[in-house]
Amino acid sequence: MTLPQKQAFIGVGTMGSLMAGCLLDAGVDLTVFDVRREAADPLIQRGARWAASAEDAASVCDMLWTSLPGPTQVESVLLGNEGAVLSAMADGAVLVDTTTNDPDVARRVASACAAQNLAMLDAPVSGRPPAMTMMVGGDHAVYEKALPSLEAVAAQIFYVGPAGAGCVAKLATQYMGYTNLIAAIEGMLIARMGGVDPAVLAEIVPVSAGASRAFNAIPNAVLDGSFQAGGTLDIVAKDVALACELARRLEAPSSTGQVADSLYRQAQEAGWGSEGYPIVARILEAMAQTELRSE
């Protein structure tokens, strides 16, 4: 199967711009819209068309992509204004929402799409294109139809079930990664307070039982005090909160996540939301009255 040539992308911020760029690389005739025109300028310079509104973007494509900050924005853009964006889409068109979203919101959007003879896939992503991972929920036949386009932006693509399942999978992985980071910071503080140099322990962890991808943020961003990372604290806090809320609705155990959720919220309340997410270490350092810095 070939890619639908006329596609559109709403939300070309940090992640959306990278995915939209991959579609341009694949030869797609791409229309873009973002609430910030300047975010779209690099894509327009590469040949993308600018749409004056989200509705205009939706009206000129066979496949519409969205990459939005969270559930509130998904509902506002796709279900707000009496569903103007969905109403603008061509009969039989496909919506691919890559937002890290509440699965219930994804299911509501999928139902609204079905009522208008549209198809919808919830396809949140992890990592950065073109090497990123995508988790897809929705009708399997629609997934197969959309697969060539999905493959243009993601290296690892997993079909995980019906509408909302992609969001469930993404929230579960975010829960694991960012609660793991809290445990890793605590472990480093235990070692530091017990007299072990954090820099030395940082060399031991990757070749011990403590090894994890989440741990990498500590030697890369905590020990030097930069706290820089590919995602902000606000993004991570939002994802952990969504995962914990999903766990509460499912009555699934989530005691570890609740602790992590509280710590990320405290870091937000300290005014660090726009900083890299490893800055949450400062909350734990304050509790321990000890800093994790290379000697």
mmCIF file of C-alpha atoms in Angstrom, residues 174 177-179 181 229-242 261 264 268 273 276-278 280:
data_model
loop_
_atom_site.group_PDB
_atom_site.id
_atom_site.type_symbol
_atom_site.label_atom_id
_atom_site.label_comp_id
_atom_site.label_asym_id
_atom_site.label_seq_id
_atom_site.Cartn_x
_atom_site.Cartn_y
_atom_site.Cartn_z
ATOM 1 C CA GLN A 174 5.298 6.441 31.176
ATOM 2 C CA GLY A 177 9.751 4.996 33.403
ATOM 3 C CA TYR A 178 9.095 8.019 35.586
ATOM 4 C CA THR A 179 8.342 6.171 38.809
ATOM 5 C CA LEU A 181 13.427 7.559 38.010
ATOM 6 C CA ALA A 229 16.383 16.528 29.260
ATOM 7 C CA GLY A 230 14.324 15.964 26.137
ATOM 8 C CA GLY A 231 11.075 16.532 28.032
ATOM 9 C CA THR A 232 9.939 19.131 30.536
ATOM 10 C CA LEU A 233 8.765 18.521 34.067
ATOM 11 C CA ASP A 234 5.265 19.683 33.079
ATOM 12 C CA ILE A 235 5.025 17.017 30.365
ATOM 13 C CA VAL A 236 6.198 14.223 32.647
ATOM 14 C CA ALA A 237 3.986 15.352 35.541
ATOM 15 C CA LYS A 238 0.982 15.402 33.217
ATOM 16 C CA ASP A 239 1.695 11.884 31.971
ATOM 17 C CA VAL A 240 2.240 10.438 35.450
ATOM 18 C CA ALA A 241 -0.959 12.103 36.680
ATOM 19 C CA LEU A 242 -2.921 10.650 33.749
ATOM 20 C CA ASP A 261 2.876 11.895 41.218
ATOM 21 C CA TYR A 264 6.405 15.768 40.402
ATOM 22 C CA GLN A 268 5.757 22.023 39.605
ATOM 23 C CA GLY A 273 7.512 23.117 35.243
ATOM 24 C CA GLY A 276 13.884 19.375 32.326
ATOM 25 C CA TYR A 277 12.071 16.654 34.255
ATOM 26 C CA PRO A 278 15.201 15.453 36.169
ATOM 27 C CA VAL A 280 12.448 16.575 40.423
#
